Structure formats: structure tokens, C-alpha cells
Amino acid sequence: MNAPTTWRPRLADGTAPVLAVLAVLLVALAFAGPAYSEPTGYLALLKRAAPLVILAIGQYFVIVSGGFDLSVGSLVTAEVVIAARLIDGQESATIWVIPLLLGFGVLVGLVNGLITTKLMVPSFIVTLGMLLVLDGAVFLWTGGAPRGALSPSFRVFGRGGIDLPVLGHLPWSVVILLVVLVAAAYFMRSGTGRTLVAVGDNQDAVRLAGGRVVRLKVLAFVLSGLLAALAAILLGGFAGVSAQVGEGLEFRAITAVVLGGVLLGGGRGSVVAAAAGALTLEALFSLLNLLGVSGALESAVQGVIIIAAVAYASLGANLRLGFRSRTATAESTSSTTSPPHKEIR
């Protein structure tokens, strides 16, 4: 009888390295800017980073299952523009617009997932097409200049907070971020979460074992769309209405995920590491800003991280393929050269 196993927290799948880099950046921020000499400075950093971290968690679900979601940036823009147009400054409209926005995010994710799985179209192409569709629809609806306004009750999620004795003002966005992160970590510890990772590693094996690959992949896209809508609510409250509010966020989210050690192509990675990667990226950009480095360097940094991640994933795949080939060759040689067994009388 096997002894019962107990769960122990592990800093695996790239979590330890990204946490070490994050710790170094947080210490550097304390020396670079006086605002970070108190906890309020780091709470402000979390407040700014909350939409990106939530987007990265949603992107993690798709990447770890073997796909990409390039539509989240344009979805954020569409959500903010739709919210401003429908609310138009009216407090009474907020209570039904927020569920509508979340439902729209789920719908976009569902469409992405179904086209990817049912029509067998690569997720890169599907979500790139969705990005163009949403961008075109937003421009057609607004003419490049969004109309309407967000109500104060809508913006409280991105700007407001509660006062605590020690920490001071705790933003609601940080509270929402913590809830999402805990829920995502708990989900990935469940059987469904572990099977989702297995789909990214070898979906044929999961299918042969009775796993519902199509449903899991669709679920990943749905979660990505839902969290993109939530990030849009926070970002709209924090930054206001703009036709470029979500521009480039899809690449930032992917950069954050791979910075957290999640393998492009799926099959390996931790959701906590992906969230830490997003926070690390935001801390790095804040540090560069304090040091007076040009903001144009941000795109270069993201590009280097993505290229390095792709190269690492390709190198790892080649090494695994070579190892399997050598193992198969050795087994074949051993079976052909071993002497025949003699019969013992």
C-alpha cells in the first residue's frame, strides 16, 4: 500500500529565478526613487501592474495548453470603448454594463477557442484575425475618437481602495488581483488544471487517456477572454477612455508569461511564475523610467525576451528529440546483439 502523499509548495517551473530577479528589482527601486522608501510606493506599483498581471494569468492558460492569444490587447480597447459609450457618465448603467463586458470577453474567447479546435486553425492566425476584427470594429464605431464617459462607480475599481492601519490605502485593483491569482493557483492544482498542462505537453496522449482536449483548449481561451475583460475594467478606471488603451498589451502579456519561465508551445510552467513575470516586467520598466532611460527601450526588451524564449523552447525540443532518438537506437542495438537464451534442461 502506497504511503499518502502530501502537497508541499515548490518553487519549480521557473518560479525561483523570476522571484529572485523581482526581488533585485524591488530593492533597486528603493534606491532609485524616494517613492519606494515606504509601502505605499510598492502598492502603487501593484496598482499599475494589476491589469497586466491579470492579462498574463489569462495568457498563461492559453500558452500552457499549447496556443497563443493575440486578441487580448484589442479586446481591452474594445471593452473600454464599449463601456464608455454605454455608460455615458450615468451611474445607473454601471450595474448592468460590467456583467455585459465580462460576457463579451467570454464570447470572444469562446469564438477563438471554437475556431481553433473545431476548424483546426492555428491559434496564432485565429487570434490575429480577431485582433484585426476588434480593431476595425472599434475604429468604425468611434471614428478614432471614443465618445461617452465612464461613471465614478465604474472607475472606483481602478482608482479607489480601502484604508488599512499599517498598509495605508489598499487599492481595489490589488485586492482583485490577489483574488484572481489565488483562484488561478487553486485551479491549476486541480485535476482540470493539471490536465490542461498535459494537453500542452502531449495532447494525443491526453486524448488517448480519455481527456477532453477540445473542451480544455476552449476553456483556456474563455478564461483568457474573461480575464482580459476584467483587466479592461481596471485599466479603464485607472487610465480613462482611449482608443489606444490596450495597444501592445498582448505582447506585454506574452513577454511576462515567458519571463516567468512558461514554455512556449505548452506543457510546462507555473501560473504564479507567470504573474511574477508580469510584475517583474512592470518593475523593470518603472526602474528604467526612474533612471531616465528612453521608453523606446521597452519594446526592445520585450523583443529580446520573446526571441530568447523561442530559442530556448526550440533548443529544448531538439535536445529532447535527440535524446529519444539515441535511446531508441540504443534499445534497438541491445535487442539485436544480445545472445539468445539457452534452454535449461
Coordinates of C-alpha atoms in Angstrom, one line a residue, residues 3-164:
A3 CA 2.0 5.9 1.6
P4 CA -0.2 9.0 1.4
T5 CA 1.4 11.9 -0.4
T6 CA 1.2 15.4 1.0
W7 CA 1.4 18.6 -1.1
R8 CA 4.4 20.8 -0.5
P9 CA 5.0 24.2 -2.0
R10 CA 7.6 24.0 -4.7
L11 CA 9.5 26.9 -6.4
A12 CA 9.7 25.0 -9.7
D13 CA 9.0 25.6 -13.3
G14 CA 10.9 28.9 -13.4
T15 CA 9.3 30.4 -10.3
A16 CA 12.5 30.7 -8.2
P17 CA 14.6 32.6 -10.9
V18 CA 11.9 35.1 -11.7
L19 CA 11.2 35.8 -8.0
A20 CA 15.0 36.4 -7.5
V21 CA 15.0 38.9 -10.4
L22 CA 11.9 40.6 -9.0
A23 CA 13.5 40.9 -5.5
V24 CA 16.6 42.5 -7.0
L25 CA 14.4 45.0 -9.0
L26 CA 12.3 45.9 -5.9
V27 CA 15.5 46.6 -4.0
A28 CA 16.8 48.7 -6.9
L29 CA 13.6 50.7 -7.0
A30 CA 14.1 51.6 -3.3
F31 CA 17.5 53.1 -4.1
A32 CA 16.4 54.7 -7.4
G33 CA 13.3 56.6 -6.2
P34 CA 12.2 58.1 -2.8
A35 CA 8.6 57.0 -3.5
Y36 CA 9.6 53.4 -2.8
S37 CA 11.0 54.0 0.6
E38 CA 7.5 53.3 2.0
P39 CA 5.0 50.5 1.4
T40 CA 2.7 53.0 -0.4
G41 CA 5.2 53.1 -3.3
Y42 CA 5.1 49.4 -3.8
L43 CA 1.3 49.4 -3.5
A44 CA 1.2 52.0 -6.3
L45 CA 3.4 49.6 -8.4
L46 CA 1.0 46.7 -7.8
K47 CA -1.9 49.0 -8.7
R48 CA -0.3 49.9 -12.1
A49 CA 0.7 46.3 -12.7
A50 CA -2.6 44.7 -11.8
P51 CA -4.2 44.8 -15.3
L52 CA -1.0 43.4 -16.9
V53 CA -0.7 40.6 -14.3
I54 CA -4.3 39.6 -14.8
L55 CA -3.8 39.6 -18.6
A56 CA -0.7 37.5 -18.1
I57 CA -2.6 34.9 -16.0
G58 CA -5.2 34.6 -18.8
Q59 CA -2.5 34.4 -21.4
Y60 CA -0.8 31.7 -19.3
F61 CA -3.9 29.4 -19.6
V62 CA -3.6 29.6 -23.4
I63 CA 0.1 29.3 -23.7
V64 CA 0.5 26.4 -21.3
S65 CA -2.1 24.5 -23.3
G66 CA -0.1 25.0 -26.5
G67 CA -1.7 28.1 -28.0
F68 CA -1.4 31.9 -28.3
D69 CA -4.0 34.7 -27.7
L70 CA -3.0 37.8 -29.7
S71 CA -6.5 39.3 -29.4
V72 CA -6.4 40.4 -25.7
G73 CA -5.0 43.9 -26.3
S74 CA -7.6 44.8 -28.9
L75 CA -10.2 43.2 -26.6
V76 CA -9.2 45.5 -23.8
T77 CA -9.6 48.5 -26.1
A78 CA -13.0 47.4 -27.3
E79 CA -14.2 46.8 -23.7
V80 CA -13.2 50.3 -22.5
V81 CA -14.7 52.0 -25.6
I82 CA -17.9 50.0 -25.3
A83 CA -18.2 50.8 -21.6
A84 CA -17.7 54.5 -22.1
R85 CA -20.3 54.6 -24.9
L86 CA -22.9 52.6 -23.0
I87 CA -22.5 54.2 -19.6
D88 CA -22.0 57.8 -20.8
G89 CA -21.5 59.0 -17.3
Q90 CA -24.7 57.5 -15.9
E91 CA -24.2 55.8 -12.5
S92 CA -27.3 53.6 -13.0
A93 CA -25.9 52.0 -16.2
T94 CA -22.7 50.7 -14.4
I95 CA -24.5 47.8 -12.7
W96 CA -25.5 46.1 -16.0
V97 CA -22.6 47.2 -18.2
I98 CA -20.0 45.4 -16.1
P99 CA -21.6 41.9 -16.5
L100 CA -22.1 42.7 -20.2
L101 CA -18.4 43.5 -20.6
L102 CA -17.4 40.2 -18.8
G103 CA -19.9 38.3 -21.0
F104 CA -18.4 39.9 -24.2
G105 CA -14.9 38.8 -23.1
V106 CA -16.2 35.2 -22.6
L107 CA -17.9 35.4 -26.1
V108 CA -14.7 36.5 -27.8
G109 CA -12.7 33.7 -26.0
L110 CA -15.3 31.2 -26.9
V111 CA -15.2 32.1 -30.6
N112 CA -11.4 32.0 -30.6
G113 CA -11.4 28.6 -28.9
L114 CA -14.1 27.0 -31.2
I115 CA -12.4 28.2 -34.4
T116 CA -9.1 26.9 -33.2
T117 CA -10.3 23.5 -32.1
K118 CA -13.2 22.7 -34.4
L119 CA -11.8 24.1 -37.7
M120 CA -8.2 23.2 -36.8
V121 CA -6.9 26.7 -37.5
P122 CA -3.7 27.7 -35.6
S123 CA -4.5 29.9 -32.6
F124 CA -1.9 32.4 -33.8
I125 CA -3.9 33.0 -37.0
V126 CA -7.3 32.9 -35.3
T127 CA -6.4 35.4 -32.6
L128 CA -4.5 37.7 -35.0
G129 CA -7.7 37.8 -37.1
M130 CA -9.8 38.6 -34.0
L131 CA -7.3 41.4 -33.2
L132 CA -7.9 42.9 -36.6
V133 CA -11.7 42.5 -36.4
L134 CA -11.9 44.2 -33.0
D135 CA -9.6 47.0 -34.0
G136 CA -11.6 47.6 -37.2
A137 CA -14.9 47.5 -35.3
V138 CA -13.7 50.0 -32.7
F139 CA -12.4 52.4 -35.3
L140 CA -15.6 52.1 -37.3
W141 CA -17.8 52.7 -34.2
T142 CA -15.7 55.6 -32.8
G143 CA -14.1 57.1 -35.9
G144 CA -10.8 57.2 -33.9
A145 CA -12.3 59.3 -31.1
P146 CA -14.2 57.4 -28.4
R147 CA -17.4 59.0 -27.2
G148 CA -19.1 58.8 -23.8
A149 CA -17.6 58.7 -20.3
L150 CA -17.1 56.2 -17.5
S151 CA -19.1 56.7 -14.3
P152 CA -17.3 57.3 -11.0
S153 CA -18.6 54.0 -9.7
F154 CA -17.1 52.2 -12.7
R155 CA -13.7 53.9 -12.2
V156 CA -13.6 53.1 -8.5
F157 CA -12.3 49.6 -9.3
G158 CA -9.2 51.0 -10.9
R159 CA -8.7 54.1 -8.8
G160 CA -10.4 53.5 -5.4
G161 CA -9.4 51.4 -2.4
I162 CA -9.8 50.9 1.3
D163 CA -7.7 52.4 4.2
L164 CA -5.9 49.9 6.4

